[in-house]
CSV table of C-alpha atoms and ligand atoms in Angstrom, one decimal:
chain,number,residue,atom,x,y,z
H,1,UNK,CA,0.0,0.0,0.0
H,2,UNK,CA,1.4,3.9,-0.8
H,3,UNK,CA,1.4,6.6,1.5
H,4,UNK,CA,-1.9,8.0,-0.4
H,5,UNK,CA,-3.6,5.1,0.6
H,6,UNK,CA,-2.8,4.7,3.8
H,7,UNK,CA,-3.1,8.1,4.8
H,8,UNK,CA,-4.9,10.0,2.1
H,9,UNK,CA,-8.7,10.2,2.6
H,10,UNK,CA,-11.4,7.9,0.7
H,11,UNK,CA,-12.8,11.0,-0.3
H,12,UNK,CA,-10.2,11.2,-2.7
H,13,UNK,CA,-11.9,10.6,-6.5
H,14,UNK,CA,-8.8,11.7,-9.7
H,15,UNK,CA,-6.1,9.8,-8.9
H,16,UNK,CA,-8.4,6.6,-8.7
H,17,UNK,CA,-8.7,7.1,-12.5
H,18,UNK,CA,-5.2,8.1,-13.4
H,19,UNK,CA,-3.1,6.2,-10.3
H,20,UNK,CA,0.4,7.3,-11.5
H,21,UNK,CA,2.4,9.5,-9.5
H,22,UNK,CA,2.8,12.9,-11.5
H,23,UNK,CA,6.2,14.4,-11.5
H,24,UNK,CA,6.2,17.1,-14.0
H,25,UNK,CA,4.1,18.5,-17.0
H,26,UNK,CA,4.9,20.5,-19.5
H,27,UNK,CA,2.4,22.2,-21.8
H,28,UNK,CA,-0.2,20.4,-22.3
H,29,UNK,CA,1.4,16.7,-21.5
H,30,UNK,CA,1.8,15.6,-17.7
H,31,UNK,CA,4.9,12.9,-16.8
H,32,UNK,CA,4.4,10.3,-14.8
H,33,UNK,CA,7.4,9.3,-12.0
H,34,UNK,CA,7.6,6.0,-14.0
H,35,UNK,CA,8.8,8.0,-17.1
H,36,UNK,CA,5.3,8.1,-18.6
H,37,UNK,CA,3.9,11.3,-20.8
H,38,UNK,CA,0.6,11.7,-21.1
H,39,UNK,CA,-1.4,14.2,-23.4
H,40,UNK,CA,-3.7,15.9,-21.0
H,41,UNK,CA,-7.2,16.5,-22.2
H,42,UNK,CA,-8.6,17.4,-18.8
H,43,UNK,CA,-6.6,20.4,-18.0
H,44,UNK,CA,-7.4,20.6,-14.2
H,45,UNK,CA,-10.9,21.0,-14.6
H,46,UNK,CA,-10.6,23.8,-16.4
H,47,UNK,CA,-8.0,25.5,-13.9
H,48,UNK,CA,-5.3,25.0,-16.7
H,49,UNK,CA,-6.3,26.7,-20.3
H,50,UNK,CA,-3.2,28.6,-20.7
H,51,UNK,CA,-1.1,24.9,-20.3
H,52,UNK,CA,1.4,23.3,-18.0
H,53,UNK,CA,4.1,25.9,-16.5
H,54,UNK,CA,3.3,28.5,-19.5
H,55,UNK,CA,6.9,29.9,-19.8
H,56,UNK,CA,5.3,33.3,-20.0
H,57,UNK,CA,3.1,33.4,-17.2
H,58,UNK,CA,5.9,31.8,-15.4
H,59,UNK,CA,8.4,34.1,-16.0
H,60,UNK,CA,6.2,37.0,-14.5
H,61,UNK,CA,5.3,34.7,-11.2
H,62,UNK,CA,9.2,33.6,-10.8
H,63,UNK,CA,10.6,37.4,-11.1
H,64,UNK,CA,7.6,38.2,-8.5
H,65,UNK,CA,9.2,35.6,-6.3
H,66,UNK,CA,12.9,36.6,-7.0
H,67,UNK,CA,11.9,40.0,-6.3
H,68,UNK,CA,10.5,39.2,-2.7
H,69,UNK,CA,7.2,40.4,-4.0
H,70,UNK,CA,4.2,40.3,-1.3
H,71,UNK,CA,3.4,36.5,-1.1
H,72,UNK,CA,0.1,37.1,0.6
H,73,UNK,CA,-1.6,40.0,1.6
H,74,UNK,CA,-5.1,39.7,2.8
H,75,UNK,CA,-7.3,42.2,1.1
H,76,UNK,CA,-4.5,44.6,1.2
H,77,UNK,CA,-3.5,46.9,-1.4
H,78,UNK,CA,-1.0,45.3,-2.9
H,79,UNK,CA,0.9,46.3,-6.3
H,80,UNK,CA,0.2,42.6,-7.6
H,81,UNK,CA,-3.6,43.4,-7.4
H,82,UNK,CA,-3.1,46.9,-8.5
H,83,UNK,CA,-1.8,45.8,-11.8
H,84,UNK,CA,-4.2,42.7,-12.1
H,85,UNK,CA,-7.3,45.2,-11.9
H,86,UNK,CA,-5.7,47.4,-14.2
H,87,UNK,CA,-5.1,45.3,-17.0
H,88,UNK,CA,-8.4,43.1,-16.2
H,89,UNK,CA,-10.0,46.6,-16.6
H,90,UNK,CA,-8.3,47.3,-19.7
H,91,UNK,CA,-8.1,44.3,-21.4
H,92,UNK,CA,-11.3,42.3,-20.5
H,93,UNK,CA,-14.0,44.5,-19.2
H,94,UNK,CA,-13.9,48.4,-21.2
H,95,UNK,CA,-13.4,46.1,-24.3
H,96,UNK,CA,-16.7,44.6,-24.0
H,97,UNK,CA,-18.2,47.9,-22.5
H,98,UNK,CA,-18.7,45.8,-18.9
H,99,UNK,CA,-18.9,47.7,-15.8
H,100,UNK,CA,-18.5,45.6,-13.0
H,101,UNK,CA,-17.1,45.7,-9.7
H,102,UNK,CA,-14.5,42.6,-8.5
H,103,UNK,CA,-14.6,41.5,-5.2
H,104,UNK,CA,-11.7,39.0,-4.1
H,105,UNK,CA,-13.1,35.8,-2.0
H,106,UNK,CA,-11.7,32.5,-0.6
H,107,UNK,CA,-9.9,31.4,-3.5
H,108,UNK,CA,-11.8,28.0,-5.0
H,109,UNK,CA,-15.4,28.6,-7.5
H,110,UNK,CA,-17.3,27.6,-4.3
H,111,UNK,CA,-16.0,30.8,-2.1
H,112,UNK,CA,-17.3,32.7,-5.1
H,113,UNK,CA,-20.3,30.9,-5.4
H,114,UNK,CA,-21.0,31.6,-2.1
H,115,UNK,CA,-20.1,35.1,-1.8
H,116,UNK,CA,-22.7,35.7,-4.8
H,117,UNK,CA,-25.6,33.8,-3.5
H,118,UNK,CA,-24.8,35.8,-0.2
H,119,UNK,CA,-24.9,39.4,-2.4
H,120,UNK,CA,-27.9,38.7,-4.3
H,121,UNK,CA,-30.3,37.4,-1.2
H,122,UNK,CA,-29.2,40.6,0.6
H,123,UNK,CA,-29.7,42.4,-2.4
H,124,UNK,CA,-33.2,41.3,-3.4
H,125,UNK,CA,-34.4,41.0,0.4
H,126,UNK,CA,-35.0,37.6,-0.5
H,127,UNK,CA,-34.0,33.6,0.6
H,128,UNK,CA,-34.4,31.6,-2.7
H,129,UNK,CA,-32.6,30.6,-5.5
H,130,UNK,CA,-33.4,29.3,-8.5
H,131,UNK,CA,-30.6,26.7,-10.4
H,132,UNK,CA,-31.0,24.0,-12.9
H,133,UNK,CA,-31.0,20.7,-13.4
H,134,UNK,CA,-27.5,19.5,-14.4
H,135,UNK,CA,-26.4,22.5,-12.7
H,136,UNK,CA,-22.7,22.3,-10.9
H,137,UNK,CA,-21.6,25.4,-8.6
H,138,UNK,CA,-19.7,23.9,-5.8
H,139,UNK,CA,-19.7,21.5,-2.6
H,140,UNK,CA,-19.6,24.1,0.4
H,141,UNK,CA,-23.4,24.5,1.5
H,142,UNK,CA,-24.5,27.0,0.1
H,143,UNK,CA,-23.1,26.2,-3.6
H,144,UNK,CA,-23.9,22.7,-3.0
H,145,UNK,CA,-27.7,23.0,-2.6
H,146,UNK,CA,-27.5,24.4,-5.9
H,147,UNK,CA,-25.5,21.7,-7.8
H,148,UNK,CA,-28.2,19.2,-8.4
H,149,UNK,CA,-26.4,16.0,-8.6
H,150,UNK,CA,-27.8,13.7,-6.0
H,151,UNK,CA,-24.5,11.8,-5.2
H,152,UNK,CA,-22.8,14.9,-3.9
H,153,UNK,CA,-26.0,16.5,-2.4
H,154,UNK,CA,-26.3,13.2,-0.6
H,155,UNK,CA,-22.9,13.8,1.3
H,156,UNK,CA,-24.2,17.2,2.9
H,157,UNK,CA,-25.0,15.7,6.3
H,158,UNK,CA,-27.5,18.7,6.7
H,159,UNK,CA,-30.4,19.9,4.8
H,160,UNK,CA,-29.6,21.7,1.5
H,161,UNK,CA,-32.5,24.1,1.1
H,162,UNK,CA,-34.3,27.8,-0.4
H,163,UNK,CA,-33.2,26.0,-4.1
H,164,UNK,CA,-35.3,24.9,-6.5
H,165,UNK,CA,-34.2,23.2,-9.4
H,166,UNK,CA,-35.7,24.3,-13.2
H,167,UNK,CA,-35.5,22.1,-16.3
H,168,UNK,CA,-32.2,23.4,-18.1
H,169,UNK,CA,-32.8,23.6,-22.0
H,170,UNK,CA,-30.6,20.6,-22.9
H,171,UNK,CA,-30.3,17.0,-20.8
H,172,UNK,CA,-34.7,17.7,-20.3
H,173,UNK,CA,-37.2,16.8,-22.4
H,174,UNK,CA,-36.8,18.4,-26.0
H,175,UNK,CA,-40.5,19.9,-26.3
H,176,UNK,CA,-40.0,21.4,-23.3
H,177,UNK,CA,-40.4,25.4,-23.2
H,178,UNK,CA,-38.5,25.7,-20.0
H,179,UNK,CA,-38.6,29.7,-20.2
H,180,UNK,CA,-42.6,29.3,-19.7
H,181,UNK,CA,-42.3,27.1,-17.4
H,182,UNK,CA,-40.2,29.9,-15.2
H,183,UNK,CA,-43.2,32.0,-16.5
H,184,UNK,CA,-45.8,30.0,-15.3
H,185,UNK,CA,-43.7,29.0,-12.0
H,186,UNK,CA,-43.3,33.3,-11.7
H,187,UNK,CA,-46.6,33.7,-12.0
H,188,UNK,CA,-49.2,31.3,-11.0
H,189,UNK,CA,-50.1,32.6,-7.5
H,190,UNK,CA,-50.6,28.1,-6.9
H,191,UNK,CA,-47.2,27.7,-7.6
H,192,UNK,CA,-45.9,27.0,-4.5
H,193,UNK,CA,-43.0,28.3,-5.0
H,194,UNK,CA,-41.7,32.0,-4.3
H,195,UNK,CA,-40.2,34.2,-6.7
H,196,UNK,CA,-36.4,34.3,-6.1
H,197,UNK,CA,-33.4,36.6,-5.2
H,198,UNK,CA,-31.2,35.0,-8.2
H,199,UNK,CA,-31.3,32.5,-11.2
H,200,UNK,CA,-27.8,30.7,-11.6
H,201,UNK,CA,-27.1,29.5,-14.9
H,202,UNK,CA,-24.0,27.7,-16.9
H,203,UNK,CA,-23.8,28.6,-20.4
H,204,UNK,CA,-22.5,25.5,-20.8
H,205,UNK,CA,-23.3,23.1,-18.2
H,206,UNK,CA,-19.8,21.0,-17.8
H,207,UNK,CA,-20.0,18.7,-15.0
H,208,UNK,CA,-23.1,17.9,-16.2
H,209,UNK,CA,-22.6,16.6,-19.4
H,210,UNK,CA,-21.8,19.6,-22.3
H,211,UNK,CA,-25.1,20.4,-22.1
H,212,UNK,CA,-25.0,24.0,-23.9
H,213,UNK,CA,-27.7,26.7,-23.5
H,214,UNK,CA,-29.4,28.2,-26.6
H,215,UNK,CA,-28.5,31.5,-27.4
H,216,UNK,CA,-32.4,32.2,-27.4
H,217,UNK,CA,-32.9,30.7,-24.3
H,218,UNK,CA,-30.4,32.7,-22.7
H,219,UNK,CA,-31.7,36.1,-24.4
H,220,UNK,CA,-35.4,34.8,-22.6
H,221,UNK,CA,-33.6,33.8,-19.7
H,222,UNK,CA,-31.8,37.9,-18.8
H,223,UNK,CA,-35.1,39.4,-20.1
H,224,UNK,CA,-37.6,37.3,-17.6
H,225,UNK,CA,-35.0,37.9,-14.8
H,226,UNK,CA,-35.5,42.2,-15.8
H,227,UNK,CA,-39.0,41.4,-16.1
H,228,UNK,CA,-39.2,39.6,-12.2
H,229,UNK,CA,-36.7,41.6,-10.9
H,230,UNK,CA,-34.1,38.6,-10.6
H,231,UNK,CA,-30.6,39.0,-10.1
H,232,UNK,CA,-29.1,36.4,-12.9
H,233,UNK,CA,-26.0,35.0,-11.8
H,234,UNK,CA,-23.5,33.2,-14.4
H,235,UNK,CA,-21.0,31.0,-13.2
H,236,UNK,CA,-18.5,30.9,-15.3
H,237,UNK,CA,-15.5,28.8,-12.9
H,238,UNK,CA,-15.6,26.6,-15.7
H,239,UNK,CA,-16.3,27.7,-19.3
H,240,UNK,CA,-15.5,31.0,-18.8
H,241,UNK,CA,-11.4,32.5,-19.3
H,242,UNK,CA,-11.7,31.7,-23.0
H,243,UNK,CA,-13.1,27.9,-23.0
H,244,UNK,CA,-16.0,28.5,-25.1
H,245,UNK,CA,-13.8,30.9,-27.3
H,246,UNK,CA,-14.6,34.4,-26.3
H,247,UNK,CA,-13.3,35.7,-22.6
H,248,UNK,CA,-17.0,34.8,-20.8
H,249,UNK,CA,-19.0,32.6,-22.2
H,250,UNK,CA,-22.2,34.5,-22.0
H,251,UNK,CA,-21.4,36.9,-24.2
H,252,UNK,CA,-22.1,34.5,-27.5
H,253,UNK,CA,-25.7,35.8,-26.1
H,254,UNK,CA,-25.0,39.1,-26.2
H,255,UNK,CA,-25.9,39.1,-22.9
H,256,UNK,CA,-24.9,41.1,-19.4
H,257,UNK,CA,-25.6,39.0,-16.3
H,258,UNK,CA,-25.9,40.9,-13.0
H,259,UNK,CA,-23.5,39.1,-11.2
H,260,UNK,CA,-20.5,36.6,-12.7
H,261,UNK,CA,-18.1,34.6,-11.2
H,262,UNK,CA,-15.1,33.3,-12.3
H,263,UNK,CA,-12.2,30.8,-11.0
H,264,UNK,CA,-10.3,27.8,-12.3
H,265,UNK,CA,-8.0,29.5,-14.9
H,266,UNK,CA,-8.7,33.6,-13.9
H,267,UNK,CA,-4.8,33.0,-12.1
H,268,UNK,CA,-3.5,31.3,-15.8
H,269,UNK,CA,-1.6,29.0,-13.9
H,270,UNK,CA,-3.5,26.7,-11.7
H,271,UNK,CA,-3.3,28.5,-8.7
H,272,UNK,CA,-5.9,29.5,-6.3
H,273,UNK,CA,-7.9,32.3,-7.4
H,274,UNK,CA,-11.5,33.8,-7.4
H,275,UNK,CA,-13.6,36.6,-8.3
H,276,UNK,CA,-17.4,38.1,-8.2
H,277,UNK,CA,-18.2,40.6,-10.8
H,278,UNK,CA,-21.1,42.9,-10.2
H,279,UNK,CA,-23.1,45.8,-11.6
H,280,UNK,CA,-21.9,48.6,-9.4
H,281,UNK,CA,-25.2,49.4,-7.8
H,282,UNK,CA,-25.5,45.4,-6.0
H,283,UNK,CA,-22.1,46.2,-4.2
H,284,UNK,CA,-24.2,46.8,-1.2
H,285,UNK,CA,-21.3,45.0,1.3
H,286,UNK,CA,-20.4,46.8,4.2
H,287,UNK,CA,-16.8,46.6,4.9
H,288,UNK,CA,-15.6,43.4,6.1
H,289,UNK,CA,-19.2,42.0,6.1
H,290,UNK,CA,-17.4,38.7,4.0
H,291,UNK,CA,-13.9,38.3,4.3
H,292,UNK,CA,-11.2,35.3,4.3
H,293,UNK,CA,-7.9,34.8,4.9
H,294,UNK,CA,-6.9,33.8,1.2
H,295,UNK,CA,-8.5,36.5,-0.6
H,296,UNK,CA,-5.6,37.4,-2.1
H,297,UNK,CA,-3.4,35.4,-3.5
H,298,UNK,CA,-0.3,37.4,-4.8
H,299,UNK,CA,0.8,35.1,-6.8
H,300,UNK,CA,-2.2,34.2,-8.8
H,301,UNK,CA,-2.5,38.3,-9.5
H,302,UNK,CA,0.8,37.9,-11.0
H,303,UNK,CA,-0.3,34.8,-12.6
H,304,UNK,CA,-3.7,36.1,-14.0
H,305,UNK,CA,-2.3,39.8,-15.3
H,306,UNK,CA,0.2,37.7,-17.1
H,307,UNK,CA,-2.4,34.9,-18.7
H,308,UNK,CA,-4.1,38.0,-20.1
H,309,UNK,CA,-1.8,40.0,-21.3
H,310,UNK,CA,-0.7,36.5,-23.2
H,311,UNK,CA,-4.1,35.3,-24.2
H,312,UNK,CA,-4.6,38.6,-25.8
H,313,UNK,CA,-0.9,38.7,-27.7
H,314,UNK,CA,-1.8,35.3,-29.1
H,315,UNK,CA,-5.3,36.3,-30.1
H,316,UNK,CA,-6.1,33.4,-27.8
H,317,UNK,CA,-9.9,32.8,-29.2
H,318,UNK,CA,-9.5,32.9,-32.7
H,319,UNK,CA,-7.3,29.9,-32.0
H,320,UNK,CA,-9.6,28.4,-29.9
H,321,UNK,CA,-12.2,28.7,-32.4
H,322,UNK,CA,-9.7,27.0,-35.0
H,323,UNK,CA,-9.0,23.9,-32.6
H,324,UNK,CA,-12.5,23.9,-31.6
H,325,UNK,CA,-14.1,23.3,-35.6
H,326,UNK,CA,-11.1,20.8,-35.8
H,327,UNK,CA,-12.3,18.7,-33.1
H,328,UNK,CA,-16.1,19.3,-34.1
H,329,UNK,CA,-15.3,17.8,-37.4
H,330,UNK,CA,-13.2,14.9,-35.9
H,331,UNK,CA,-15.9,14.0,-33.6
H,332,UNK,CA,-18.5,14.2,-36.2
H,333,UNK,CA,-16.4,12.5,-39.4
H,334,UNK,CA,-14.6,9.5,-36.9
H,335,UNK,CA,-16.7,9.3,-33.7
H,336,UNK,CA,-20.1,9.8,-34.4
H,337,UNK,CA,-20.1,7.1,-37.1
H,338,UNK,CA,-18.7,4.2,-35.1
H,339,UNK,CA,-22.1,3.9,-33.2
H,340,UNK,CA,-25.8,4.8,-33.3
H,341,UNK,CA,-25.7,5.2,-29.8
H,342,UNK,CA,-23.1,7.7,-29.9
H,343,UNK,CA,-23.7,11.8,-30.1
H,344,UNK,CA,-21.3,14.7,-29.4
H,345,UNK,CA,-21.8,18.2,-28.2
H,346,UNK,CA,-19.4,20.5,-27.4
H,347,UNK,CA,-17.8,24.3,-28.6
H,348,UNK,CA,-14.7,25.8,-28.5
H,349,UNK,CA,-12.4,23.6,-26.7
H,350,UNK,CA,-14.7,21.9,-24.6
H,351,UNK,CA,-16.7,18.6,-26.0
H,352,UNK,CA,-18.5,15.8,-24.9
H,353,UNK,CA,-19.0,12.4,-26.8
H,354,UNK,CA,-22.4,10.8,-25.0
H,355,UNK,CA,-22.6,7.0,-24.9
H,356,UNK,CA,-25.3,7.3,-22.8
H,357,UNK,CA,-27.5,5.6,-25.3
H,358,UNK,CA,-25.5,2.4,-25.1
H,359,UNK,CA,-26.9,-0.1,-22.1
H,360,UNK,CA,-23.3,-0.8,-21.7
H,361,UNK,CA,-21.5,1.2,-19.3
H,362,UNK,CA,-18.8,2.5,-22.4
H,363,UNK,CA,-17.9,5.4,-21.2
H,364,UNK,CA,-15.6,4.0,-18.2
H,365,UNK,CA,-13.8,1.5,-19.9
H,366,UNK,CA,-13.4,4.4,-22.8
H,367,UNK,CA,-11.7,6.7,-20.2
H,368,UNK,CA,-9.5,3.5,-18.8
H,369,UNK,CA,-8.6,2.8,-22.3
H,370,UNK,CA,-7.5,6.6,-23.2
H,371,UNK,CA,-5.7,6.8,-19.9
H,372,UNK,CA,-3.7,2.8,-20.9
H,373,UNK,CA,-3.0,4.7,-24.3
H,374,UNK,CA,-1.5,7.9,-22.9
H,375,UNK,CA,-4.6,10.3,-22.4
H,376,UNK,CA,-5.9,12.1,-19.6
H,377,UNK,CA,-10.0,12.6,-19.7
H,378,UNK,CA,-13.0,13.1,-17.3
H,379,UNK,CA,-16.5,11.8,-17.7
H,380,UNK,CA,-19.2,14.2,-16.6
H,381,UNK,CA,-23.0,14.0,-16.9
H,382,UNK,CA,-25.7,11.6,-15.5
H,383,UNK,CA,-23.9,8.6,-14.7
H,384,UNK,CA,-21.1,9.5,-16.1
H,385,UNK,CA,-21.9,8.3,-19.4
H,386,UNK,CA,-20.1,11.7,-21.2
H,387,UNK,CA,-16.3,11.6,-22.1
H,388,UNK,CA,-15.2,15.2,-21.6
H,389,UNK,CA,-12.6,16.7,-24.2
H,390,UNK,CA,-11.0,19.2,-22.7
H,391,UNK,CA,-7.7,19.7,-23.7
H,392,UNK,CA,-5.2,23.1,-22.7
H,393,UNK,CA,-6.7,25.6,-25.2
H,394,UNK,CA,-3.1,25.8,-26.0
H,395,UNK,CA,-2.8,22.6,-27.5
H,396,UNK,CA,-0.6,22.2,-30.5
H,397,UNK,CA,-2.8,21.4,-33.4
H,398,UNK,CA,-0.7,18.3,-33.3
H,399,UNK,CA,-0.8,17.2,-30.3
H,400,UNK,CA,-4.9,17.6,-30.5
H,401,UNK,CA,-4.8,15.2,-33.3
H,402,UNK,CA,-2.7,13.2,-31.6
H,403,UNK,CA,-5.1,13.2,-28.4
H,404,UNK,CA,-8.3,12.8,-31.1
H,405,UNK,CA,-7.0,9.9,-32.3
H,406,UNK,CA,-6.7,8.3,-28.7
H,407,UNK,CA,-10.2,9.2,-28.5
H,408,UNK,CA,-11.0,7.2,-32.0
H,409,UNK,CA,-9.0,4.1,-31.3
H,410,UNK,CA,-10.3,4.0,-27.8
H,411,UNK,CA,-13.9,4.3,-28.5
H,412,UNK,CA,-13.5,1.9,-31.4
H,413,UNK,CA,-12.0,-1.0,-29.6
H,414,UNK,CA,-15.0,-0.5,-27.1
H,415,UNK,CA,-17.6,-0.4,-29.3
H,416,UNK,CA,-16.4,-3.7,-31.4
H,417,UNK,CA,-15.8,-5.8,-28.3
H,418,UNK,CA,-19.7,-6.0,-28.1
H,419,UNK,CA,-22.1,-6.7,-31.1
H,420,UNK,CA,-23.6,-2.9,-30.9
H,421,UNK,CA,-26.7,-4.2,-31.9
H,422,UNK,CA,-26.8,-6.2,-28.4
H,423,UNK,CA,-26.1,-3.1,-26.6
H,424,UNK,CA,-28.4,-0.4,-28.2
H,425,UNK,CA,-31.5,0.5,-26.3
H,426,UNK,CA,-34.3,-1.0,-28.3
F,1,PMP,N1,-18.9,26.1,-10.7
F,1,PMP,C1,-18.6,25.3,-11.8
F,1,PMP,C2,-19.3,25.5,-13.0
F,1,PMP,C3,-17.6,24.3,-11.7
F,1,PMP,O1,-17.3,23.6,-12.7
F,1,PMP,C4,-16.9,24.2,-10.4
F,1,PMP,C5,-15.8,23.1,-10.3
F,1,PMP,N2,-15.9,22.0,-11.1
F,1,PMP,C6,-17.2,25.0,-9.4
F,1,PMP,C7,-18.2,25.9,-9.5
F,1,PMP,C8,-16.6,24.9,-8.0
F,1,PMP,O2,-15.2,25.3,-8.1
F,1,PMP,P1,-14.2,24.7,-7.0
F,1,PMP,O3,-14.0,23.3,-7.2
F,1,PMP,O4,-12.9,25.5,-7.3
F,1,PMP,O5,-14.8,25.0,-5.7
């Protein structure tokens, strides 16, 4: 037995599907202690876009160390969140004409999820909350009576309440006009339900299963919040910091939420970082009314200033909007064919291939398969049954293929080890 198992908690999930000991990564390729590369196509949830050990946003954080630089600072004023606001100001929000204010919190997505749940009930006077169904924003309680899988909720201990879950647009039943349904659940005095302080929406649902909301829908969704007078939260910890192609993800809508928040890769190099973003006139907190010890993280200022400044130089979502159409067609020309019971969704650099339809339980031994042949990949969705591509967005075109064709050989090999007719759901 190793020192994880004997010591580690069983709370411990990753490592059960890739059980190497990781040494070093590079880029977008991790190395194993027993000399192993692998391509990564998981990318630390999401907490990795820019790559392994960027040698730009590295050289900014390692002269910020040589420097004796503050290392932590509370909420401080520091010259490392000076300079992050600045160029966050200049480069991300004036661009897109976005006035919001940033408050600094705990550093994981939950803290932030928490922080704007907290803002928008004191805001709006009210206790409830609407999220969706496939929703993921966190395990802390307050962010995990929103996420509505059942396994996690199930771990609470403690009641997770003043949620309700709506039918998100994708993963519910097609027909389904979920925007009147909100309507109807807004309006009809027999609802039974209350009319909430905040809606909080994914653009892209990614834990639970690239489920991607319709531009439409999310024009109805901002205008019946204006029309209620409901804060709409976005959460963008995952697919937001250039995933879906542009900087947030919301604004494919053309959209302004009230209130954003944003972790995972905000610091550009997998360090701890969060933020809230919101309209000027919700910053209602009195000082010190929500605080933390970690609110700022020196290093992941240094980090995030430098992870846009280089996304930016690179013009870092036209390439991602390259690599994304490349993997679009390679699902759709080699994956989609190799089964009936196989469909894809997905933009930019984030994708799902759905096996779901299959009664065999594919998508594990797919995942086991990729990681024997040298890939790292997640599965995400009810069950599990979705194999998540989600690669560094930047991925060398061919490394990408490289990784697609992992994908292809892997789900091949699964697939012809049963008669598919056998398996497909009458
Ligand atoms: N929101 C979303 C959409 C996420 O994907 C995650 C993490 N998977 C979180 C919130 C929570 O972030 P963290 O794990 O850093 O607390």
């Amino acid at each position: 037995m190793n020192v994880f198992e004997t010591m580690e908690s069983n709370v411990r999930s990753y490592c059960r599907s890739f059980p190497d000991v990781f040494v070093k990564a590079k880029g977008s390729r991790i190395y194993a202690d027993s000399g192993r590369a692998f391509l990564d196509f998981f990318a630390g949830a999401g907490a990795l876009n820019y790559g392994h050990n960027n040698d730009f946003i590295k050289k900014k954080i390692v002269a910020y160390l040589e420097s004796d630089g503050m290392s932590h600072g509370l909420d401080m004023h520091t010259s490392a969140k000076e300079v992050f606001l600045n160029r966050f100001s200049e480069l991300i929000l004036k661009p897109r004409n976005l006035s919001y204010k940033v408050q600094f919190c705990g550093p994981t997505g939950t803290n932030a999820v928490e922080a704007a749940l907290k803002l928008a009930r004191r805001v709006k006077g009210r206790t409830g909350i609407f999220s969706f169904m496939g929703a993921f924003h966190g395990m802390s309680l307050g962010s995990l009576a929103a996420t509505s899988n059942l396994y996690h909720r199930g771990a609470a201990g403690t009641d997770l309440d003043r949620v309700h879950f709506m039918p998100f647009p994708q993963g519910f039943m097609k027909s389904f006009d979920t925007i009147q349904y909100l309507e109807e659940v807004l309006t009809d005095g027999h609802s039974g339900i209350e009319k909430p302080a905040a809606i909080i929406f994914e653009t892209l649902q990614a834990e639970g299963g690239i489920n991607e909301a319709p531009i439409e829908w999310m024009k109805q969704l901002r205008d019946l919040c204006n029309r209620h007078d409901i804060l709409l939260i976005c959460d963008e910890v995952q697919v937001g910091c250039g995933r879906t192609g542009p900087f947030f993800s919301f604004e494919r809508a053309d959209i302004v939420p009230d209130i954003v928040v944003l972790s995972k890769s905000i610091s550009g190099y997998g360090l701890p970082m969060s933020i809230v973003l919101m309209k000027p006139e919700l910053d209602i907190w009195n000082p010190g009314e929500h605080t933390g010890t970690f609110r700022g993280n020196q290093l992941a200022f240094v980090g995030a200033t430098a992870a846009l400044e280089y996304g930016d130089s690179i013009n870092l979502e036209a390439d991602v909007y390259r690599k994304g159409e490349f993997v679009r067609q390679f699902l759709t020309k080699e994956i989609v064919p190799i089964s009936q019971s196989i469909s894809i969704r997905g933009m930019g650099l984030i994708w799902g291939i759905d096996v779901s339809a299959s009664k065999h339980d594919f998508s594990k031994e797919i995942a086991a398969r990729c990681y024997e042949l040298g890939l790292i990949l997640e599965r995400v969705g009810r069950d599990d049954k979705v194999i998540k591509l989600m690669p560094p967005l930047t991925i060398s075109l061919e490394e990408l293929e490289e990784g697609c064709a992992i994908v292809k050989q892997a789900v091949q090999e699964c697939f012809e080890k049963y008669e598919a007719s056998e398996y497909l759901l009458a």
